Amino acid sequence: MYQIVKKKTLNSNTKLMVIDAPFVAKKAQPGQFIILRVDEEGERIPLTIAEYDREKGYVTIIFQEVGATTKKLGLLNEGECLNDFVGPLGVASHLEGLKKVAVVGGGLGCAIAYPQAKALHEMGAEVDLIAGFRNKDIIILEDEMRAASTNLYVMTDDGSNGHKGFVTDALKKLIEEGKQYDAVIAIGPMIMMKFVSEVTRPYGIKTIVSMNATMVDGTGMCGCCRLTVNGETKFACVDGPDFDGHQVDFDESMRRSAMYKAQEKEAVEHHECNLHKMEVK
Amino acid sequence: MANMNPKKCPMPEQDPNVRNKNFEEVALGYTPEMAIEEAQRCLNCKHKPCVSGCPVGVKIPEFIALVAEGKFIEAAAKIKETSALPAVCGRVCPQESQCESKCVRGIKGEPVAIGRLERFVADYAMANDKTEITVPEQNGHKVAVVGAGPAGLTCAGDLARLGYKVTVFEVLHTAGGVLMYGIPEFRLPKAIVQKEIDNLKAMGVEFILNFVVGRSETIDDLMADGYEAVFVGSGAGLPSFMNVPGENYNGVYSANEYLTRVNLMKAYKEDSATPILRAKRVAVVGGGNVAMDAARSAKRMGAEEVYIVYRRGESELPARLEEIHHAKEEGIIFKFLTAPLEVLGDDETYMVKGLKCQQMELGEPDASGRRRPIPVEGSEFVIDLDAVIVSIGTSPNPLIRSTTPGLETNKRGCIVADEETGLTSKDGVFAGGDAVTGAATVILAMGAGKKAAAAMHEYIQNKNK
């Protein structure tokens, strides 16, 4: 069993948990992910590793409570245990040799963009971190991101933090101002990664995206997470999750991600109905 | 005097039109009376041809003689002398091409129902044998097994019996490998697999689940941790796709994904958290046992029409006859000499709506010895569908080979290992099962696990001389 050693609420529906999982912490790298099951009958869900502490054997995950499983996960408290927690899975991000990088995070994606920025920053790279949120109330990890970057640009869709615009606007502006990036790393909703890739394409800047596909086993066994990269079928779990954003068929991946939306919605309603019953008791 | 009935005592089964709506076991098993009657058909041949057909060398005539005497628990003990998983083998072994194919009774009639008898005694012992399993005397040596599928479980069992401290590393949350995630409940109840695994635990075998060998620790790390030998039984889990247009439409599954959702993640249960399409019209592409499992599972998940789409003819089907027979009984529709060309999908919903196929005819034999299917010009047609399950094979996962320097693999990604010993190009590392052969059968993997266990024992003894 994998104990929750720390739980923290980052915004109204985003939580951070530190999990005691020494076999995962031992060799985890930025860009890799884990699969967890909350309980014996639970589904397997993938989450990217946000941080790790090899000495203590701890792994940090950050998740948004959007589905039945993440809602159930959010109800657990410090000291309680997860049934399963396996990793590190996937290929680690290739950050070596990058000197000047724009790291772009969207919403919850910032939780994953942040460790990449941190790793690059620690390697001595110049890091412009562009983080986008819908509004100022849901901004997460601002201090951490500031510490892990050379320049931090926090954008909000509604301008409520004083910087109105999408991450793509900020990125485009920086590029047009003459910033010469070795690479752009984009992590967030697929639609955001698609548009970031479109911004960088005309400039020929290498763009790495992290494909958060639907998965079952996460070890290359089911092919559920497959996507098309440069016309070829790849598995996000074993070939990725990082891919060249200029070669990914985002439209296909977005449609594949939506496959179980109706069933997922039903599961959430069912879950909330059960929660309600628990409260009534 | 032997029972000279030319036919096997029939196996009681659930009615096809009842069972194709539930996930309970199809075959119901012999009663003690049926088992004794069938056991009496065995001629107890001196040269034991049947044993030569068994990859794990089960003492067949001896156990059957005990069944004939009504000594069922003793019969089970006889099987267990050489086989780690009798209740599993009695259900999923292709006996017709192994032990039973060598049976003398098969010359003038049906062979002795060795598989059914094995299943009976294993189940009987599981229910009635109260002997407590104990940890064998320890020899002080530590070995690791990578992968808790049939090869790994067999290897672990044999080494534990020899006194080794065995640790099995498994990446999934459940031990059992394909026995748990692949083969459906109606063919192999998961409680039976779990019981076999529990027996290994009682013998002192340690299982570490959720452990990614190759990522958490490499094989070199395990050897550095003091494991004197490592057996790699990591299987062939990576599914192949057809590489036809439309294959990524929603509703196209690999058989592995479909079966994993249904079996391992229990999507067949009403309250399961795992989503799955409840498709009404399903095509399974492929003709092996896994294809039959997927088709029969889809039927049970509520599909009205389920097709097997296979590009060769009926006689070329690689699946076991029993599986084909069961599938037909349950209403699966076979489309032979039919090759898929394209998956058709809805541009709005992105869901599958059909499979465009082409009629084939058989030409000259190809490299596999089977007649090569050749397309018939102008024969394209469309089957209307809402799901397609691709079951055209799997290959070994690249994780172990890419993280184990010095481990030789072939161009198909399979680990190169000696057929008799499982020894690989890397000192102290042995391998067997689908990781070596590519997708094959449970019993062949068990045979490989058994041979490797013997070779590992010899290796460690020699090393410590």
XYZ file of C-alpha atoms in Angstrom:
746
model
C 0.000 0.000 0.000
C 1.127 3.511 -0.768
C 0.580 6.053 1.979
C -0.413 9.668 1.430
C 2.160 11.565 3.501
C 0.965 15.025 2.554
C -2.142 16.545 1.010
C -2.559 20.155 -0.033
C -5.342 22.005 -1.836
C -3.933 24.160 -4.639
C -7.197 25.630 -5.897
C -10.897 24.820 -5.751
C -10.540 21.569 -7.706
C -6.810 20.894 -7.823
C -4.972 18.966 -5.138
C -1.405 17.941 -4.468
C -0.474 14.683 -2.779
C 2.890 13.334 -1.700
C 2.910 9.543 -1.840
C 5.297 7.154 -0.137
C 6.492 5.081 -3.108
C 10.228 4.357 -2.888
C 10.370 2.127 -5.990
C 8.946 4.958 -8.052
C 11.020 7.733 -6.452
C 14.260 5.822 -6.835
C 14.703 6.455 -10.554
C 11.932 8.875 -11.506
C 12.815 11.560 -14.074
C 10.978 14.663 -15.291
C 8.415 13.768 -17.943
C 7.633 10.307 -16.604
C 4.297 9.271 -15.161
C 2.684 6.840 -12.732
C -0.521 4.817 -12.801
C -2.596 4.575 -9.655
C -5.683 2.824 -8.392
C -7.452 4.355 -5.443
C -8.998 1.100 -4.207
C -9.314 -2.575 -5.008
C -12.101 -2.075 -7.541
C -10.827 1.210 -8.968
C -9.806 2.091 -12.503
C -6.192 2.711 -13.404
C -5.422 6.352 -14.112
C -2.171 7.899 -15.313
C -0.743 11.024 -13.659
C 2.517 12.750 -14.474
C 5.122 12.845 -11.723
C 5.288 16.430 -10.430
C 8.197 16.006 -8.050
C 10.172 13.277 -6.303
C 12.408 12.906 -3.291
C 14.714 9.942 -3.781
C 16.024 9.958 -0.197
C 12.635 9.909 1.452
C 11.131 7.738 -1.303
C 8.333 10.231 -1.937
C 6.571 11.104 -5.183
C 4.346 14.157 -5.660
C 1.263 14.080 -7.858
C -1.054 16.961 -8.708
C -4.520 16.300 -10.042
C -7.721 18.016 -10.969
C -10.919 16.506 -9.597
C -12.735 16.049 -12.880
C -13.658 12.379 -13.076
C -15.088 9.822 -10.666
C -11.631 8.459 -9.828
C -9.933 11.824 -9.243
C -12.876 12.919 -7.094
C -12.534 9.744 -5.031
C -8.781 10.337 -4.793
C -9.378 13.883 -3.571
C -11.452 12.576 -0.666
C -8.536 10.624 0.809
C -6.560 12.229 3.603
C -3.013 12.203 4.895
C -2.218 8.839 6.448
C -4.608 6.949 4.174
C -3.309 4.682 1.429
C -3.670 4.154 -2.287
C -4.185 0.572 -3.381
C -1.734 0.734 -6.290
C 0.921 3.150 -7.480
C 3.224 2.015 -10.276
C 6.030 3.769 -12.074
C 8.076 5.454 -13.247
C 6.507 4.803 -16.657
C 7.252 6.314 -20.034
C 10.422 7.801 -21.454
C 11.982 10.678 -19.500
C 12.112 14.073 -21.208
C 15.300 14.744 -23.152
C 16.450 18.001 -21.614
C 20.204 17.600 -22.045
C 21.957 20.275 -24.038
C 19.099 22.770 -24.005
C 20.374 26.257 -23.149
C 17.459 28.547 -23.807
C 13.979 27.180 -23.426
C 10.411 28.415 -23.245
C 8.321 26.138 -21.033
C 4.598 26.630 -21.579
C 2.053 25.287 -19.090
C -1.688 25.455 -19.295
C -3.827 25.072 -16.164
C -3.098 21.767 -14.482
C -0.357 21.293 -17.101
C 1.679 23.793 -15.065
C 2.055 21.075 -12.447
C 3.955 19.065 -15.029
C 5.626 21.979 -16.776
C 7.019 23.134 -13.458
C 9.336 20.123 -12.800
C 10.630 20.353 -16.366
C 11.386 24.044 -15.893
C 13.003 23.273 -12.553
C 15.215 20.538 -14.028
C 16.286 22.825 -16.885
C 16.889 25.722 -14.528
C 19.053 23.526 -12.295
C 21.011 22.427 -15.386
C 21.827 26.085 -15.970
C 19.474 26.739 -18.875
C 17.707 30.046 -19.331
C 14.044 29.285 -18.814
C 11.096 31.461 -19.769
C 8.097 29.923 -18.098
C 4.726 30.889 -19.525
C 1.791 29.726 -17.445
C -1.828 30.131 -18.457
C -4.976 29.944 -16.340
C -8.644 30.801 -16.914
C -8.635 33.342 -14.092
C -6.525 34.469 -11.137
C -8.408 32.319 -8.609
C -7.127 29.094 -10.043
C -3.460 30.023 -10.384
C -1.303 27.268 -8.843
C 2.387 26.919 -7.956
C 3.194 30.557 -8.711
C 6.069 30.809 -6.210
C 7.488 27.440 -7.218
C 7.348 28.379 -10.899
C 9.015 31.729 -10.230
C 11.857 29.978 -8.399
C 12.295 27.506 -11.257
C 12.534 30.008 -14.091
C 14.518 32.959 -15.336
C 11.365 34.823 -16.306
C 7.822 33.892 -15.353
C 4.835 35.089 -17.375
C 1.464 34.233 -15.837
C -1.425 34.823 -18.224
C -5.147 34.673 -17.546
C -7.882 34.223 -20.134
C -9.993 36.942 -18.477
C -7.142 39.256 -17.517
C -8.060 39.051 -13.828
C -4.380 38.968 -12.801
C -3.600 41.967 -14.976
C -2.117 39.934 -17.859
C -4.919 39.120 -20.256
C -4.324 36.641 -23.029
C -3.509 33.054 -23.923
C -0.094 31.470 -23.477
C 0.248 31.488 -27.243
C -0.029 35.301 -27.257
C 2.786 35.588 -24.723
C 4.951 33.050 -26.532
C 4.446 34.722 -29.895
C 5.350 38.089 -28.413
C 8.571 36.747 -26.899
C 9.598 35.082 -30.147
C 8.800 38.229 -32.123
C 10.824 40.284 -29.658
C 13.794 38.226 -30.751
C 14.115 35.466 -28.140
C 16.037 32.596 -29.702
C 14.812 29.370 -28.110
C 16.517 25.991 -28.546
C 13.198 24.429 -27.758
C 9.675 25.089 -26.578
C 8.171 22.590 -24.149
C 4.376 22.722 -24.010
C 2.308 20.887 -21.434
C -1.388 21.346 -20.918
C -4.693 20.664 -22.612
C -4.233 19.160 -26.089
C -5.831 22.171 -27.723
C -3.248 24.430 -26.086
C -0.364 22.198 -27.158
C -1.751 22.178 -30.682
C -1.815 25.986 -30.850
C 1.613 26.351 -29.251
C 2.931 24.009 -31.952
C 1.251 26.177 -34.581
C 2.924 29.298 -33.138
C 6.394 27.768 -33.273
C 6.035 25.952 -36.592
C 6.742 28.961 -38.864
C 9.874 29.713 -36.848
C 11.069 26.109 -36.979
C 11.559 25.994 -33.208
C 11.702 22.446 -31.869
C 8.512 21.916 -29.861
C 8.051 19.108 -27.392
C 4.566 18.238 -26.160
C 3.484 15.811 -23.435
C 0.574 13.672 -24.650
C -1.807 12.866 -21.809
C -3.732 10.132 -23.584
C -6.308 7.773 -22.101
C -4.571 4.644 -20.785
C -5.425 1.312 -19.202
C -2.231 -0.508 -18.219
C 0.274 2.214 -19.151
C 2.993 -0.324 -19.954
C 2.499 -0.838 -23.694
C 0.024 -3.657 -23.405
C -3.273 -2.278 -24.621
C -2.639 0.371 -27.258
C -5.473 2.532 -25.940
C -3.136 5.533 -25.781
C -2.072 5.286 -29.420
C -1.679 8.431 -31.465
C -0.430 9.362 -34.897
C 2.986 11.014 -35.062
C 4.334 11.844 -38.507
C 1.871 9.367 -40.016
C 2.958 6.513 -37.754
C 1.084 4.929 -34.848
C 2.876 5.448 -31.526
C 1.949 4.503 -27.957
C 2.019 7.465 -25.565
C 2.857 5.138 -22.659
C 6.042 3.540 -24.001
C 7.104 5.717 -26.946
C 6.208 8.933 -25.096
C 4.627 10.756 -23.403
C 6.886 13.394 -25.068
C 6.548 13.856 -28.830
C 7.468 16.402 -31.477
C 4.511 18.801 -31.467
C 4.965 19.570 -35.151
C 4.329 15.913 -36.023
C 1.454 14.993 -33.698
C -2.065 14.631 -35.111
C -3.741 16.608 -32.305
C -7.220 16.532 -33.817
C -7.231 12.748 -33.760
C -5.858 12.627 -30.209
C -8.460 15.110 -28.968
C -11.242 13.022 -30.446
C -9.823 9.835 -28.965
C -9.648 11.485 -25.525
C -13.351 12.263 -25.711
C -14.361 8.647 -26.351
C -15.710 7.871 -22.889
C -16.996 11.347 -22.049
C -20.620 10.277 -21.729
C -19.748 7.244 -19.588
C -17.390 9.342 -17.494
C -20.116 11.931 -16.895
C -22.473 9.174 -15.806
C -19.808 7.797 -13.459
C -19.325 11.234 -11.884
C -23.074 11.656 -11.395
C -23.286 8.179 -9.901
C -20.337 9.001 -7.631
C -21.871 12.285 -6.503
C -25.153 10.562 -5.869
C -23.301 8.061 -3.661
C -21.549 10.904 -1.858
C -24.896 12.495 -1.253
C -26.172 9.237 0.208
C -23.145 9.121 2.507
C -23.884 12.617 3.734
C -27.541 11.820 4.332
C -26.679 8.783 6.494
C -10.764 -54.433 -18.271
C -10.661 -50.938 -19.733
C -13.800 -49.057 -20.717
C -13.780 -49.515 -24.516
C -16.263 -46.750 -25.362
C -14.705 -45.057 -28.425
C -16.014 -41.654 -27.299
C -14.908 -39.433 -24.457
C -17.343 -39.051 -21.615
C -18.979 -35.742 -22.647
C -18.275 -32.574 -20.680
C -21.384 -30.954 -19.194
C -21.650 -27.360 -20.419
C -23.922 -24.371 -19.955
C -26.482 -24.055 -22.755
C -25.012 -21.852 -25.529
C -27.939 -19.429 -25.508
C -27.738 -19.009 -21.765
C -23.975 -18.782 -21.435
C -23.529 -16.220 -24.202
C -25.211 -13.749 -21.849
C -23.176 -14.465 -18.724
C -19.523 -14.645 -17.700
C -19.789 -17.874 -15.731
C -17.683 -20.813 -16.792
C -18.835 -22.554 -19.979
C -17.670 -26.048 -19.054
C -19.140 -27.318 -15.809
C -16.674 -30.112 -15.114
C -16.966 -33.865 -14.576
C -18.682 -35.425 -11.613
C -16.610 -38.057 -9.725
C -18.604 -40.788 -11.519
C -17.851 -39.320 -14.958
C -14.173 -38.950 -14.049
C -13.883 -42.582 -12.977
C -15.716 -43.747 -16.100
C -13.414 -41.705 -18.337
C -10.282 -42.733 -16.437
C -11.158 -46.349 -17.106
C -10.696 -45.696 -20.839
C -6.940 -45.327 -20.266
C -4.985 -48.414 -21.362
C -2.037 -47.479 -19.128
C 0.402 -48.006 -22.017
C 3.908 -48.994 -20.932
C 5.671 -46.532 -23.243
C 3.391 -43.618 -22.167
C 3.147 -41.754 -25.499
C 0.920 -39.105 -23.898
C 3.680 -37.945 -21.537
C 5.957 -37.172 -24.478
C 3.304 -34.724 -25.693
C 3.270 -32.743 -22.452
C 5.634 -29.761 -22.219
C 5.847 -30.159 -18.441
C 5.932 -33.979 -18.426
C 2.848 -34.640 -16.290
C 2.780 -38.303 -15.173
C -0.417 -38.924 -17.077
C -1.086 -42.683 -16.877
C -0.174 -42.676 -13.173
C -2.581 -39.888 -12.279
C -5.343 -41.394 -14.401
C -4.899 -44.774 -12.709
C -5.414 -43.034 -9.366
C -8.564 -41.344 -10.705
C -9.902 -44.744 -11.799
C -9.434 -45.912 -8.219
C -11.293 -42.877 -6.920
C -8.101 -41.513 -5.290
C -8.608 -37.970 -6.535
C -6.429 -36.095 -4.049
C -3.572 -38.517 -4.669
C -4.085 -38.034 -8.401
C -3.783 -34.265 -7.985
C -0.589 -34.717 -5.969
C 0.807 -36.836 -8.803
C 0.167 -34.044 -11.327
C 1.639 -31.449 -9.002
C 4.922 -33.332 -8.931
C 5.660 -31.764 -12.304
C 3.022 -29.092 -12.975
C 2.571 -25.902 -10.994
C -0.865 -24.983 -12.328
C -3.027 -28.073 -12.974
C -6.410 -26.329 -12.680
C -5.249 -23.817 -15.276
C -3.752 -26.387 -17.671
C -6.816 -28.606 -17.468
C -8.758 -25.669 -18.876
C -6.571 -23.871 -21.368
C -4.007 -26.383 -22.679
C -4.464 -27.414 -26.317
C -4.541 -31.109 -25.314
C -5.708 -32.116 -28.785
C -2.319 -31.154 -30.204
C -0.301 -32.306 -27.183
C -0.900 -35.221 -24.772
C -4.200 -36.333 -26.300
C -2.765 -36.294 -29.843
C -0.412 -39.112 -28.786
C -3.055 -41.216 -27.017
C -3.382 -44.745 -28.410
C -7.151 -44.622 -27.919
C -7.208 -41.778 -30.428
C -6.323 -44.141 -33.271
C -9.723 -45.873 -33.367
C -11.832 -43.296 -31.621
C -11.443 -40.352 -29.314
C -8.378 -40.140 -27.099
C -8.733 -40.296 -23.326
C -9.987 -36.903 -22.086
C -6.735 -36.152 -20.266
C -7.460 -32.425 -20.039
C -10.901 -32.929 -18.546
C -9.515 -35.406 -16.023
C -6.719 -33.042 -15.057
C -9.233 -30.278 -14.543
C -11.449 -32.543 -12.458
C -8.737 -33.692 -10.070
C -7.269 -30.183 -9.726
C -10.681 -28.746 -8.863
C -11.466 -31.650 -6.572
C -8.208 -31.190 -4.686
C -8.713 -27.437 -4.494
C -12.102 -27.980 -2.836
C -11.298 -31.007 -0.685
C -7.571 -31.238 0.009
C -7.035 -29.703 3.411
C -3.313 -30.498 3.591
C -1.525 -27.326 4.547
C 1.120 -26.114 2.125
C 4.410 -25.470 3.852
C 7.525 -23.542 2.986
C 10.157 -26.012 1.752
C 13.499 -26.143 3.539
C 15.471 -23.073 2.434
C 18.820 -23.450 0.662
C 19.916 -19.862 1.338
C 19.965 -18.722 -2.300
C 17.938 -15.854 -3.724
C 16.499 -15.690 -7.244
C 14.297 -13.185 -9.086
C 11.501 -13.822 -11.558
C 10.370 -10.993 -13.833
C 6.713 -11.290 -14.767
C 4.005 -13.242 -12.937
C 2.481 -14.946 -15.978
C 2.451 -18.695 -16.682
C 6.206 -18.934 -17.383
C 7.177 -16.935 -14.308
C 4.735 -18.686 -11.971
C 5.948 -22.120 -13.072
C 9.591 -21.132 -12.743
C 8.933 -19.593 -9.313
C 7.064 -22.696 -8.113
C 9.793 -25.106 -9.180
C 12.563 -22.998 -7.645
C 10.620 -22.546 -4.405
C 10.206 -26.314 -4.169
C 14.013 -26.615 -4.463
C 14.420 -24.333 -1.459
C 15.149 -21.009 -3.156
C 13.950 -17.678 -1.828
C 12.000 -16.526 -4.892
C 10.824 -12.965 -5.532
C 8.445 -12.378 -8.428
C 8.284 -8.837 -9.827
C 5.073 -7.913 -11.629
C 4.205 -4.611 -13.260
C 0.413 -4.966 -13.045
C -1.560 -4.719 -9.820
C -2.404 -8.436 -9.985
C -0.222 -11.500 -10.479
C -1.181 -14.028 -13.150
C -0.320 -12.253 -16.398
C -2.439 -13.369 -19.335
C -4.320 -15.777 -17.063
C -5.748 -12.691 -15.336
C -5.896 -9.960 -17.970
C -6.380 -11.996 -21.140
C -8.228 -15.281 -20.811
C -11.849 -14.534 -19.907
C -13.622 -15.569 -16.743
C -15.959 -17.908 -18.662
C -12.987 -19.976 -19.810
C -10.731 -19.645 -16.767
C -12.302 -18.339 -13.557
C -10.006 -15.825 -11.895
C -10.617 -17.336 -8.449
C -8.865 -20.486 -9.682
C -5.843 -18.542 -10.890
C -5.744 -16.662 -7.587
C -5.831 -19.944 -5.678
C -2.810 -21.217 -7.613
C -0.981 -17.968 -6.851
C -1.925 -18.205 -3.177
C -0.471 -21.705 -3.133
C 2.842 -20.304 -4.374
C 2.715 -17.644 -1.662
C 2.141 -20.362 0.926
C 5.321 -21.997 -0.380
C 7.204 -18.811 0.442
C 7.256 -17.146 -2.979
C 7.194 -13.366 -2.553
C 5.260 -11.248 -5.048
C 6.148 -7.585 -5.541
C 3.374 -6.031 -7.618
C 3.365 -2.633 -9.349
C 7.079 -2.993 -9.988
C 8.516 -1.979 -13.365
C 11.641 -3.997 -14.057
C 13.603 -1.866 -16.483
C 12.462 1.387 -14.869
C 12.300 1.042 -11.050
C 15.240 -1.328 -11.208
C 17.014 -2.893 -14.151
C 18.028 -6.534 -14.346
C 21.583 -5.447 -13.508
C 20.241 -3.694 -10.392
C 18.483 -6.910 -9.339
C 21.708 -8.902 -9.740
C 23.518 -6.220 -7.709
C 20.835 -6.592 -5.031
C 21.965 -10.177 -4.527
C 19.670 -12.186 -6.774
C 21.965 -14.936 -8.029
C 19.939 -15.646 -11.144
C 17.066 -13.897 -12.899
C 14.303 -15.453 -14.991
C 12.665 -13.128 -17.515
C 9.113 -14.161 -18.344
C 7.832 -10.774 -19.374
C 5.639 -12.106 -22.149
C 4.631 -10.591 -25.463
C 2.293 -7.841 -24.467
C 2.627 -5.230 -27.185
C -0.356 -5.463 -29.548
C 0.051 -5.281 -33.320
C -2.344 -3.190 -35.374
C -3.429 -3.681 -38.994
C -2.038 -0.401 -40.315
C -5.143 0.250 -42.365
C -6.819 3.661 -42.670
C -9.268 4.546 -39.908
C -7.676 2.338 -37.289
C -7.643 5.112 -34.701
C -11.361 5.820 -34.827
C -13.025 5.529 -31.436
C -14.309 2.005 -31.045
C -11.246 0.281 -32.479
C -9.673 -1.782 -29.724
C -6.713 -4.117 -29.609
C -7.863 -7.486 -28.245
C -5.513 -6.819 -25.326
C -7.273 -3.576 -24.482
C -10.754 -5.036 -24.844
C -9.962 -8.141 -22.801
C -8.016 -6.159 -20.174
C -10.957 -3.837 -19.674
C -13.365 -6.766 -19.438
C -11.267 -9.249 -17.401
C -8.637 -7.475 -15.362
C -10.622 -4.286 -14.863
C -13.928 -6.174 -14.522
C -15.871 -4.016 -16.970
C -18.366 -6.867 -17.297
C -19.630 -6.125 -13.810
C -22.362 -3.518 -13.572
C -20.608 -1.486 -10.875
C -17.165 -1.472 -12.518
C -15.347 1.857 -12.669
C -13.804 0.947 -16.023
C -15.572 2.358 -19.072
C -16.145 0.189 -22.148
C -18.256 0.515 -25.272
C -21.389 -1.602 -25.109
C -21.289 -2.143 -28.853
C -24.162 -3.822 -30.688
C -22.279 -4.894 -33.815
C -18.691 -5.966 -33.393
C -16.053 -7.421 -35.709
C -12.990 -9.179 -34.354
C -10.141 -9.311 -36.837
C -8.027 -12.450 -36.506
C -8.519 -16.193 -36.029
C -6.554 -17.225 -32.947
C -7.668 -18.163 -29.447
C -7.452 -14.535 -28.378
C -9.795 -13.566 -31.229
C -12.296 -16.206 -30.046
C -12.010 -14.886 -26.478
C -12.620 -11.323 -27.639
C -15.589 -12.289 -29.826
C -17.245 -14.364 -27.123
C -16.628 -11.605 -24.571
C -18.195 -9.005 -26.883
C -21.267 -11.221 -27.246
C -21.563 -11.456 -23.474
C -21.162 -7.688 -23.185
C -24.438 -7.401 -25.075
C -23.483 -7.326 -28.747
C -26.220 -8.613 -31.037
C -23.954 -9.472 -33.932
C -20.340 -10.479 -33.537
C -18.171 -11.342 -36.535
C -14.823 -13.054 -36.773
C -13.101 -11.554 -39.811
C -10.286 -13.834 -40.981
C -8.346 -13.571 -44.191
C -7.711 -17.287 -44.646
C -10.125 -20.255 -44.652
C -11.718 -22.173 -41.789
C -9.139 -24.961 -41.877
C -6.376 -22.388 -41.417
C -7.831 -20.933 -38.209
C -5.095 -21.060 -35.569
C -7.591 -21.229 -32.683
C -8.316 -24.480 -30.884
C -11.193 -26.481 -32.364
C -12.989 -26.397 -29.028
C -12.885 -22.602 -28.977
C -14.141 -22.351 -32.556
C -16.907 -24.820 -31.776
C -17.922 -22.896 -28.654
C -17.859 -19.593 -30.527
C -20.118 -20.973 -33.270
C -22.520 -22.420 -30.726
C -22.751 -19.022 -29.080
C -23.751 -17.357 -32.338
C -20.459 -15.813 -33.469
C -20.574 -15.254 -37.253
C -17.446 -16.310 -39.149
C -16.371 -14.365 -42.223
C -13.631 -16.452 -43.785
C -11.380 -15.351 -46.648
C -12.139 -11.794 -45.699
C -9.422 -9.165 -45.367
C -10.043 -5.776 -43.736
C -9.092 -2.812 -45.916
C -10.290 0.167 -43.946
C -12.163 1.077 -40.789
C -14.979 3.469 -41.602
C -15.902 6.102 -39.057
C -18.298 8.957 -38.527
C -16.637 12.320 -39.122
C -18.857 14.017 -36.546
C -18.696 11.586 -33.638
C -15.435 9.937 -34.666
C -17.034 6.575 -33.806
C -16.582 3.413 -35.870
C -19.406 2.734 -38.299
C -18.115 -0.093 -40.425
C -15.336 -2.219 -41.789
C -14.544 -2.226 -45.479
C -13.398 -5.699 -46.465
C -12.204 -7.579 -49.485
C -12.970 -11.177 -50.445
C -9.901 -13.412 -50.718
C -9.191 -16.764 -52.355
C -6.489 -19.244 -51.432
C -3.384 -19.505 -53.575
C -0.099 -21.399 -53.196
C 1.300 -22.195 -49.725
C 3.445 -19.438 -48.201
C 6.438 -19.548 -45.839
C 4.192 -20.706 -42.972
C 3.021 -23.664 -45.054
C -0.515 -22.300 -45.125
C -2.105 -21.359 -48.447
C -1.615 -17.692 -49.136
C -4.781 -15.590 -49.390
C -5.036 -13.573 -52.626
C -7.486 -10.684 -53.079
C -10.424 -11.144 -55.447
C -10.654 -8.058 -57.693
C -13.746 -5.921 -57.259
C -15.017 -7.875 -54.258
C -15.022 -5.056 -51.694
C -17.937 -4.895 -49.274
C -18.777 -3.145 -46.017
C -19.900 -4.660 -42.711
C -21.834 -2.123 -40.605
C -20.369 -2.046 -37.112
C -19.908 0.030 -34.007
C -16.711 -1.579 -32.757
C -13.695 -3.364 -34.210
C -11.363 -5.504 -32.109
C -7.952 -6.132 -33.636
C -6.547 -9.518 -32.670
C -3.700 -10.145 -35.069
C -0.933 -10.835 -32.594
C 1.435 -9.274 -30.093
C 5.171 -8.838 -29.742
C 7.476 -8.528 -26.713
C 7.518 -5.246 -24.840
C 10.738 -3.328 -25.604
C 11.336 -2.252 -21.990
C 13.544 -5.141 -20.822
C 15.633 -5.369 -23.977
C 16.239 -1.627 -24.075
C 17.404 -1.505 -20.442
C 19.469 -4.695 -20.221
C 22.895 -4.353 -21.810
C 24.281 -7.675 -23.031
C 20.880 -9.306 -23.493
C 20.663 -10.479 -27.085
C 17.338 -10.203 -28.891
C 16.318 -11.146 -32.431
C 14.840 -8.925 -35.114
C 11.310 -9.568 -33.851
C 12.353 -8.215 -30.457
C 12.298 -11.635 -28.800
C 14.985 -12.547 -26.256
C 17.411 -15.125 -27.653
C 17.475 -18.053 -25.213
C 18.532 -21.683 -25.337
C 15.497 -23.875 -25.915
C 16.538 -26.493 -23.353
C 17.797 -24.233 -20.565
C 16.446 -20.752 -21.192
C 19.988 -19.386 -20.843
C 20.398 -16.006 -22.530
C 23.499 -14.217 -23.772
C 23.803 -12.597 -20.344
C 25.390 -14.522 -17.470
C 22.860 -15.516 -14.824
C 19.884 -14.353 -16.868
C 17.407 -16.929 -18.151
C 14.275 -16.347 -20.188
C 11.247 -18.232 -21.427
C 7.671 -18.004 -22.600
C 6.318 -15.445 -25.038
C 9.240 -13.069 -24.316
C 11.376 -15.650 -26.164
C 8.975 -17.300 -28.616
C 6.618 -14.438 -29.395
C 2.933 -15.027 -28.696
C 2.350 -18.743 -28.042
C 0.446 -20.831 -25.494
C 0.212 -20.944 -21.710
C 1.571 -24.477 -21.531
C 4.590 -23.772 -23.742
C 5.426 -20.844 -21.478
C 5.044 -23.131 -18.466
C 7.326 -25.698 -20.081
C 9.950 -23.010 -20.667
C 9.632 -21.775 -17.085
C 10.116 -25.320 -15.840
C 13.221 -25.991 -17.948
C 14.708 -22.661 -16.913
C 14.117 -23.410 -13.232
C 16.109 -26.631 -13.555
C 18.880 -24.828 -15.435
C 18.987 -21.991 -12.887
C 19.306 -24.542 -10.092
C 22.228 -26.168 -11.892
C 23.802 -22.766 -12.627
C 23.680 -21.685 -8.982
C 24.945 -25.050 -7.730
C 27.913 -24.929 -10.117
C 28.675 -21.345 -9.235
C 28.786 -22.134 -5.538
C 30.871 -25.300 -5.793
